[in-house]
Amino acid sequence: MKRLGYFKKLSLAARWFLPQDEAESVVDDYRDILREIGGQEEAVKRFGPPWKPVIELSDRRKVLRWHSFLALLIFCALVPVIDIILEGTGFYFSNSAGDLLLCGIVYLFGLDVILGGLNSKVITWVSVVVLTLAGIFLFMLHPLELISNLLAPLKRAVFGRDFPICFQIEYFIITGAVISMVYLGFGGNKRRKHIKKSLILGFAVVLFVIACVYGFVMYCFYVDFSLMMHFEIITACEIAAVLLFIGALLSVIMAKMFDYRWRAVYILCIMGIVICFETHNLWWNMNPSIYNEYGMPTTMWVKEVTTFFTWDLGYGLVLAAISLL
């Protein structure tokens, strides 16, 4: 059991610090080696702590690359949660965070493309300086606003009007999905495995939480709007958003260490957080202009909100489905 304990820790370290193919090779090699030695004490004496041989085998640049992309993935899920917490203050963190995120993506992907397999310190430092200056320049141009302006005709065609910048938080679903797909790649025949029950369960739990929030909002709009007035919708959205953020964090870890398809759960978690934000935002921004003479939201307002919620739900599900390939 002691030997298995050492091997399990080494396996987890390998999956965390090394690319998946390299991690599987190291795990297979050490599985055979550890069978030939006397136990955990002998393994520690020969190799040191379980993570030491893995770190010695790892490429520090690849480890830094993974942790950088991990930070971006967590950032995509964290920004909507922060905006929910700051709701009512008039400040939307996502406005500047979106620009910062896009600059970070350009920086990391650009550095990855330029360096490739090079080990030259001079080229590395030159690339860092150039990309840092380019990132600062891009940040000053407010890229999120530029993207919003480019997509404005499409949004007017779908929703009938432009939405305020606070609703651009939906871009974090797309951004998180793109980063996870590019970094983790797609399985192919070599890496294809059966979907485990834990992944199915995680997928189902997150979908259930999203369905509860979405279903509640639709029920209030079309059946009984007074229910929204009496239910603690703000507190419920905040709790759901925090739980979904924890789910996003855990699913990213699971995707890196065990099965890349856990990124589907990660994408669903961000989608759920965004829907919680939108529900939270609608509650804070309700005003007399949305009500008709009977004290109910107007048909046009309900249609706009329904279209907006359903649109986010639709492309979030599509991205999650694609990430399972």
Short mmCIF file of N, CA and C in Angstrom, two decimals, residues 202-317:
data_model
loop_
_atom_site.label_atom_id
_atom_site.label_comp_id
_atom_site.label_asym_id
_atom_site.label_seq_id
_atom_site.Cartn_x
_atom_site.Cartn_y
_atom_site.Cartn_z
N GLY A 202 -20.74 14.89 -13.51
CA GLY A 202 -20.41 16.31 -13.44
C GLY A 202 -21.16 17.12 -14.48
N PHE A 203 -21.23 16.59 -15.69
CA PHE A 203 -21.97 17.24 -16.78
C PHE A 203 -23.44 17.40 -16.39
N ALA A 204 -24.02 16.35 -15.83
CA ALA A 204 -25.45 16.36 -15.49
C ALA A 204 -25.74 17.33 -14.34
N VAL A 205 -24.85 17.38 -13.34
CA VAL A 205 -25.07 18.26 -12.19
C VAL A 205 -25.05 19.72 -12.61
N VAL A 206 -24.06 20.09 -13.43
CA VAL A 206 -23.97 21.48 -13.90
C VAL A 206 -25.18 21.84 -14.77
N LEU A 207 -25.58 20.93 -15.65
CA LEU A 207 -26.76 21.17 -16.47
C LEU A 207 -28.01 21.36 -15.61
N PHE A 208 -28.10 20.60 -14.53
CA PHE A 208 -29.26 20.71 -13.63
C PHE A 208 -29.30 22.10 -12.99
N VAL A 209 -28.15 22.59 -12.52
CA VAL A 209 -28.10 23.92 -11.90
C VAL A 209 -28.50 24.99 -12.92
N ILE A 210 -27.97 24.88 -14.14
CA ILE A 210 -28.30 25.85 -15.18
C ILE A 210 -29.78 25.79 -15.52
N ALA A 211 -30.31 24.57 -15.63
CA ALA A 211 -31.73 24.39 -15.96
C ALA A 211 -32.62 25.01 -14.89
N CYS A 212 -32.21 24.92 -13.62
CA CYS A 212 -33.00 25.50 -12.53
C CYS A 212 -33.07 27.02 -12.66
N VAL A 213 -31.92 27.66 -12.93
CA VAL A 213 -31.90 29.12 -13.06
C VAL A 213 -32.68 29.56 -14.29
N TYR A 214 -32.37 28.93 -15.43
CA TYR A 214 -33.04 29.29 -16.69
C TYR A 214 -34.54 29.00 -16.60
N GLY A 215 -34.90 27.85 -16.09
CA GLY A 215 -36.31 27.47 -15.97
C GLY A 215 -37.08 28.40 -15.06
N PHE A 216 -36.44 28.82 -13.96
CA PHE A 216 -37.11 29.73 -13.03
C PHE A 216 -37.41 31.07 -13.70
N VAL A 217 -36.41 31.60 -14.42
CA VAL A 217 -36.61 32.89 -15.09
C VAL A 217 -37.72 32.79 -16.14
N MET A 218 -37.70 31.73 -16.95
CA MET A 218 -38.72 31.58 -17.99
C MET A 218 -40.11 31.38 -17.37
N TYR A 219 -40.18 30.65 -16.26
CA TYR A 219 -41.47 30.44 -15.59
C TYR A 219 -42.02 31.77 -15.08
N CYS A 220 -41.14 32.58 -14.51
CA CYS A 220 -41.59 33.87 -13.98
C CYS A 220 -42.08 34.78 -15.11
N PHE A 221 -41.39 34.78 -16.24
CA PHE A 221 -41.76 35.67 -17.33
C PHE A 221 -43.06 35.26 -18.02
N TYR A 222 -43.30 33.96 -18.10
CA TYR A 222 -44.43 33.48 -18.90
C TYR A 222 -45.61 32.96 -18.07
N VAL A 223 -45.38 32.66 -16.79
CA VAL A 223 -46.46 32.07 -15.99
C VAL A 223 -46.81 32.94 -14.79
N ASP A 224 -45.83 33.17 -13.91
CA ASP A 224 -46.13 33.87 -12.66
C ASP A 224 -44.99 34.81 -12.33
N PHE A 225 -45.07 36.07 -12.76
CA PHE A 225 -43.97 37.02 -12.54
C PHE A 225 -43.84 37.40 -11.07
N SER A 226 -44.94 37.31 -10.32
CA SER A 226 -44.89 37.68 -8.90
C SER A 226 -43.94 36.78 -8.10
N LEU A 227 -43.69 35.56 -8.62
CA LEU A 227 -42.79 34.65 -7.93
C LEU A 227 -41.38 35.23 -7.85
N MET A 228 -40.96 35.93 -8.88
CA MET A 228 -39.63 36.55 -8.89
C MET A 228 -39.54 37.63 -7.82
N MET A 229 -40.65 38.29 -7.54
CA MET A 229 -40.65 39.36 -6.53
C MET A 229 -40.47 38.82 -5.12
N HIS A 230 -40.97 37.60 -4.89
CA HIS A 230 -40.93 37.05 -3.53
C HIS A 230 -39.74 36.13 -3.29
N PHE A 231 -39.14 35.64 -4.34
CA PHE A 231 -38.01 34.71 -4.20
C PHE A 231 -36.71 35.49 -4.08
N GLU A 232 -35.79 35.00 -3.24
CA GLU A 232 -34.50 35.65 -3.05
C GLU A 232 -33.60 35.34 -4.25
N ILE A 233 -33.95 35.93 -5.38
CA ILE A 233 -33.26 35.61 -6.63
C ILE A 233 -31.81 36.09 -6.62
N ILE A 234 -31.55 37.24 -5.98
CA ILE A 234 -30.19 37.77 -5.94
C ILE A 234 -29.27 36.84 -5.16
N THR A 235 -29.70 36.43 -3.99
CA THR A 235 -28.89 35.51 -3.18
C THR A 235 -28.70 34.17 -3.87
N ALA A 236 -29.77 33.67 -4.49
CA ALA A 236 -29.70 32.38 -5.19
C ALA A 236 -28.69 32.44 -6.34
N CYS A 237 -28.69 33.54 -7.10
CA CYS A 237 -27.74 33.69 -8.21
C CYS A 237 -26.31 33.77 -7.71
N GLU A 238 -26.10 34.45 -6.61
CA GLU A 238 -24.75 34.57 -6.06
C GLU A 238 -24.22 33.23 -5.58
N ILE A 239 -25.07 32.46 -4.90
CA ILE A 239 -24.66 31.14 -4.42
C ILE A 239 -24.38 30.21 -5.59
N ALA A 240 -25.29 30.21 -6.58
CA ALA A 240 -25.11 29.35 -7.75
C ALA A 240 -23.84 29.71 -8.51
N ALA A 241 -23.54 31.00 -8.63
CA ALA A 241 -22.35 31.44 -9.36
C ALA A 241 -21.07 30.98 -8.67
N VAL A 242 -21.04 31.07 -7.35
CA VAL A 242 -19.85 30.63 -6.60
C VAL A 242 -19.66 29.12 -6.74
N LEU A 243 -20.75 28.37 -6.64
CA LEU A 243 -20.67 26.91 -6.78
C LEU A 243 -20.20 26.53 -8.19
N LEU A 244 -20.70 27.23 -9.20
CA LEU A 244 -20.30 26.95 -10.57
C LEU A 244 -18.83 27.33 -10.81
N PHE A 245 -18.36 28.37 -10.14
CA PHE A 245 -16.94 28.73 -10.26
C PHE A 245 -16.05 27.64 -9.68
N ILE A 246 -16.45 27.11 -8.53
CA ILE A 246 -15.71 25.98 -7.95
C ILE A 246 -15.72 24.80 -8.91
N GLY A 247 -16.88 24.55 -9.53
CA GLY A 247 -16.97 23.47 -10.52
C GLY A 247 -16.07 23.72 -11.71
N ALA A 248 -15.97 24.98 -12.17
CA ALA A 248 -15.09 25.31 -13.29
C ALA A 248 -13.64 25.05 -12.94
N LEU A 249 -13.25 25.43 -11.74
CA LEU A 249 -11.87 25.22 -11.29
C LEU A 249 -11.53 23.74 -11.22
N LEU A 250 -12.42 22.95 -10.64
CA LEU A 250 -12.19 21.51 -10.52
C LEU A 250 -12.18 20.83 -11.89
N SER A 251 -13.05 21.27 -12.78
CA SER A 251 -13.13 20.63 -14.10
C SER A 251 -11.88 20.93 -14.94
N VAL A 252 -11.28 22.11 -14.79
CA VAL A 252 -10.02 22.40 -15.48
C VAL A 252 -8.92 21.48 -14.98
N ILE A 253 -8.86 21.27 -13.67
CA ILE A 253 -7.85 20.37 -13.09
C ILE A 253 -8.07 18.95 -13.60
N MET A 254 -9.32 18.51 -13.63
CA MET A 254 -9.63 17.16 -14.12
C MET A 254 -9.28 17.01 -15.59
N ALA A 255 -9.51 18.08 -16.38
CA ALA A 255 -9.20 18.04 -17.81
C ALA A 255 -7.71 17.90 -18.04
N LYS A 256 -6.91 18.55 -17.23
CA LYS A 256 -5.45 18.49 -17.39
C LYS A 256 -4.89 17.15 -16.92
N MET A 257 -5.44 16.62 -15.84
CA MET A 257 -4.81 15.47 -15.19
C MET A 257 -5.39 14.12 -15.61
N PHE A 258 -6.65 14.09 -16.06
CA PHE A 258 -7.28 12.80 -16.30
C PHE A 258 -7.89 12.67 -17.70
N ASP A 259 -8.78 13.60 -18.05
CA ASP A 259 -9.48 13.47 -19.33
C ASP A 259 -9.79 14.88 -19.83
N TYR A 260 -9.21 15.21 -21.00
CA TYR A 260 -9.37 16.56 -21.55
C TYR A 260 -10.83 16.94 -21.78
N ARG A 261 -11.72 15.94 -21.86
CA ARG A 261 -13.13 16.23 -22.13
C ARG A 261 -13.85 16.84 -20.94
N TRP A 262 -13.19 16.91 -19.78
CA TRP A 262 -13.76 17.63 -18.66
C TRP A 262 -13.92 19.12 -18.96
N ARG A 263 -13.24 19.59 -20.03
CA ARG A 263 -13.39 21.00 -20.40
C ARG A 263 -14.83 21.29 -20.79
N ALA A 264 -15.61 20.28 -21.19
CA ALA A 264 -17.03 20.49 -21.49
C ALA A 264 -17.78 20.96 -20.25
N VAL A 265 -17.46 20.36 -19.10
CA VAL A 265 -18.06 20.79 -17.84
C VAL A 265 -17.62 22.21 -17.49
N TYR A 266 -16.34 22.50 -17.76
CA TYR A 266 -15.81 23.85 -17.52
C TYR A 266 -16.60 24.89 -18.34
N ILE A 267 -16.84 24.60 -19.61
CA ILE A 267 -17.58 25.53 -20.48
C ILE A 267 -19.00 25.71 -19.96
N LEU A 268 -19.62 24.61 -19.55
CA LEU A 268 -20.98 24.71 -19.01
C LEU A 268 -21.00 25.55 -17.73
N CYS A 269 -19.96 25.43 -16.92
CA CYS A 269 -19.90 26.22 -15.67
C CYS A 269 -19.84 27.71 -15.98
N ILE A 270 -19.01 28.09 -16.96
CA ILE A 270 -18.94 29.51 -17.32
C ILE A 270 -20.29 29.97 -17.87
N MET A 271 -20.91 29.15 -18.70
CA MET A 271 -22.22 29.50 -19.24
C MET A 271 -23.23 29.70 -18.10
N GLY A 272 -23.19 28.82 -17.12
CA GLY A 272 -24.10 28.94 -15.98
C GLY A 272 -23.85 30.21 -15.18
N ILE A 273 -22.56 30.56 -14.99
CA ILE A 273 -22.23 31.79 -14.27
C ILE A 273 -22.74 33.01 -15.02
N VAL A 274 -22.59 33.00 -16.34
CA VAL A 274 -23.06 34.12 -17.17
C VAL A 274 -24.58 34.25 -17.08
N ILE A 275 -25.28 33.13 -17.11
CA ILE A 275 -26.75 33.17 -16.98
C ILE A 275 -27.15 33.69 -15.60
N CYS A 276 -26.40 33.30 -14.56
CA CYS A 276 -26.66 33.84 -13.22
C CYS A 276 -26.44 35.35 -13.20
N PHE A 277 -25.37 35.79 -13.87
CA PHE A 277 -25.11 37.23 -13.95
C PHE A 277 -26.25 37.97 -14.65
N GLU A 278 -26.71 37.41 -15.76
CA GLU A 278 -27.76 38.06 -16.53
C GLU A 278 -29.05 38.15 -15.72
N THR A 279 -29.37 37.07 -15.00
CA THR A 279 -30.55 37.09 -14.13
C THR A 279 -30.40 38.14 -13.05
N HIS A 280 -29.22 38.16 -12.43
CA HIS A 280 -28.90 39.13 -11.38
C HIS A 280 -29.01 40.55 -11.93
N ASN A 281 -28.47 40.77 -13.13
CA ASN A 281 -28.46 42.09 -13.75
C ASN A 281 -29.87 42.56 -14.10
N LEU A 282 -30.69 41.65 -14.60
CA LEU A 282 -32.06 42.01 -14.94
C LEU A 282 -32.84 42.47 -13.71
N TRP A 283 -32.62 41.80 -12.61
CA TRP A 283 -33.32 42.16 -11.39
C TRP A 283 -32.93 43.58 -10.95
N TRP A 284 -31.62 43.88 -11.01
CA TRP A 284 -31.15 45.20 -10.58
C TRP A 284 -31.60 46.32 -11.51
N ASN A 285 -31.86 45.99 -12.78
CA ASN A 285 -32.15 47.03 -13.76
C ASN A 285 -33.61 47.10 -14.19
N MET A 286 -34.48 46.42 -13.46
CA MET A 286 -35.90 46.54 -13.76
C MET A 286 -36.38 47.95 -13.42
N ASN A 287 -37.15 48.53 -14.30
CA ASN A 287 -37.69 49.87 -14.07
C ASN A 287 -39.12 49.92 -14.58
N PRO A 288 -39.87 50.96 -14.23
CA PRO A 288 -41.30 51.02 -14.61
C PRO A 288 -41.56 50.93 -16.11
N SER A 289 -40.57 51.26 -16.94
CA SER A 289 -40.80 51.28 -18.39
C SER A 289 -41.03 49.88 -18.97
N ILE A 290 -40.66 48.84 -18.24
CA ILE A 290 -40.82 47.49 -18.78
C ILE A 290 -42.21 46.92 -18.49
N TYR A 291 -43.01 47.61 -17.67
CA TYR A 291 -44.31 47.07 -17.27
C TYR A 291 -45.43 47.67 -18.11
N ASN A 292 -46.47 46.86 -18.36
CA ASN A 292 -47.65 47.35 -19.06
C ASN A 292 -48.68 47.85 -18.05
N GLU A 293 -49.85 48.16 -18.53
CA GLU A 293 -50.89 48.71 -17.64
C GLU A 293 -51.39 47.71 -16.61
N TYR A 294 -51.09 46.41 -16.83
CA TYR A 294 -51.52 45.37 -15.89
C TYR A 294 -50.44 45.01 -14.86
N GLY A 295 -49.34 45.75 -14.88
CA GLY A 295 -48.27 45.48 -13.92
C GLY A 295 -47.39 44.30 -14.29
N MET A 296 -47.46 43.88 -15.55
CA MET A 296 -46.64 42.77 -16.04
C MET A 296 -45.62 43.29 -17.05
N PRO A 297 -44.48 42.60 -17.18
CA PRO A 297 -43.49 43.02 -18.20
C PRO A 297 -44.12 42.99 -19.59
N THR A 298 -43.74 43.93 -20.43
CA THR A 298 -44.29 44.00 -21.78
C THR A 298 -43.84 42.80 -22.60
N THR A 299 -44.64 42.47 -23.61
CA THR A 299 -44.32 41.33 -24.47
C THR A 299 -42.98 41.51 -25.17
N MET A 300 -42.69 42.71 -25.61
CA MET A 300 -41.43 42.97 -26.31
C MET A 300 -40.23 42.74 -25.39
N TRP A 301 -40.35 43.22 -24.14
CA TRP A 301 -39.24 43.06 -23.19
C TRP A 301 -39.02 41.59 -22.87
N VAL A 302 -40.09 40.85 -22.65
CA VAL A 302 -39.97 39.42 -22.37
C VAL A 302 -39.34 38.68 -23.55
N LYS A 303 -39.73 39.06 -24.76
CA LYS A 303 -39.18 38.42 -25.95
C LYS A 303 -37.68 38.68 -26.06
N GLU A 304 -37.27 39.92 -25.81
CA GLU A 304 -35.84 40.25 -25.87
C GLU A 304 -35.03 39.45 -24.85
N VAL A 305 -35.55 39.40 -23.62
CA VAL A 305 -34.83 38.67 -22.56
C VAL A 305 -34.78 37.18 -22.89
N THR A 306 -35.88 36.63 -23.34
CA THR A 306 -35.91 35.20 -23.68
C THR A 306 -34.92 34.89 -24.79
N THR A 307 -34.88 35.73 -25.81
CA THR A 307 -33.95 35.52 -26.92
C THR A 307 -32.51 35.58 -26.43
N PHE A 308 -32.23 36.54 -25.56
CA PHE A 308 -30.88 36.72 -25.05
C PHE A 308 -30.44 35.51 -24.22
N PHE A 309 -31.28 35.08 -23.30
CA PHE A 309 -30.95 33.92 -22.46
C PHE A 309 -30.79 32.66 -23.31
N THR A 310 -31.72 32.45 -24.22
CA THR A 310 -31.70 31.24 -25.03
C THR A 310 -30.49 31.22 -25.96
N TRP A 311 -30.10 32.38 -26.45
CA TRP A 311 -28.93 32.48 -27.32
C TRP A 311 -27.67 32.03 -26.57
N ASP A 312 -27.48 32.55 -25.35
CA ASP A 312 -26.31 32.14 -24.55
C ASP A 312 -26.36 30.66 -24.21
N LEU A 313 -27.54 30.18 -23.87
CA LEU A 313 -27.69 28.76 -23.56
C LEU A 313 -27.38 27.91 -24.78
N GLY A 314 -27.81 28.34 -25.95
CA GLY A 314 -27.62 27.56 -27.17
C GLY A 314 -26.17 27.42 -27.56
N TYR A 315 -25.44 28.55 -27.69
CA TYR A 315 -24.06 28.41 -28.15
C TYR A 315 -23.15 27.86 -27.05
N GLY A 316 -23.55 28.02 -25.78
CA GLY A 316 -22.79 27.38 -24.71
C GLY A 316 -22.88 25.86 -24.80
N LEU A 317 -24.07 25.36 -25.07
CA LEU A 317 -24.24 23.91 -25.23
C LEU A 317 -23.51 23.39 -26.46
#
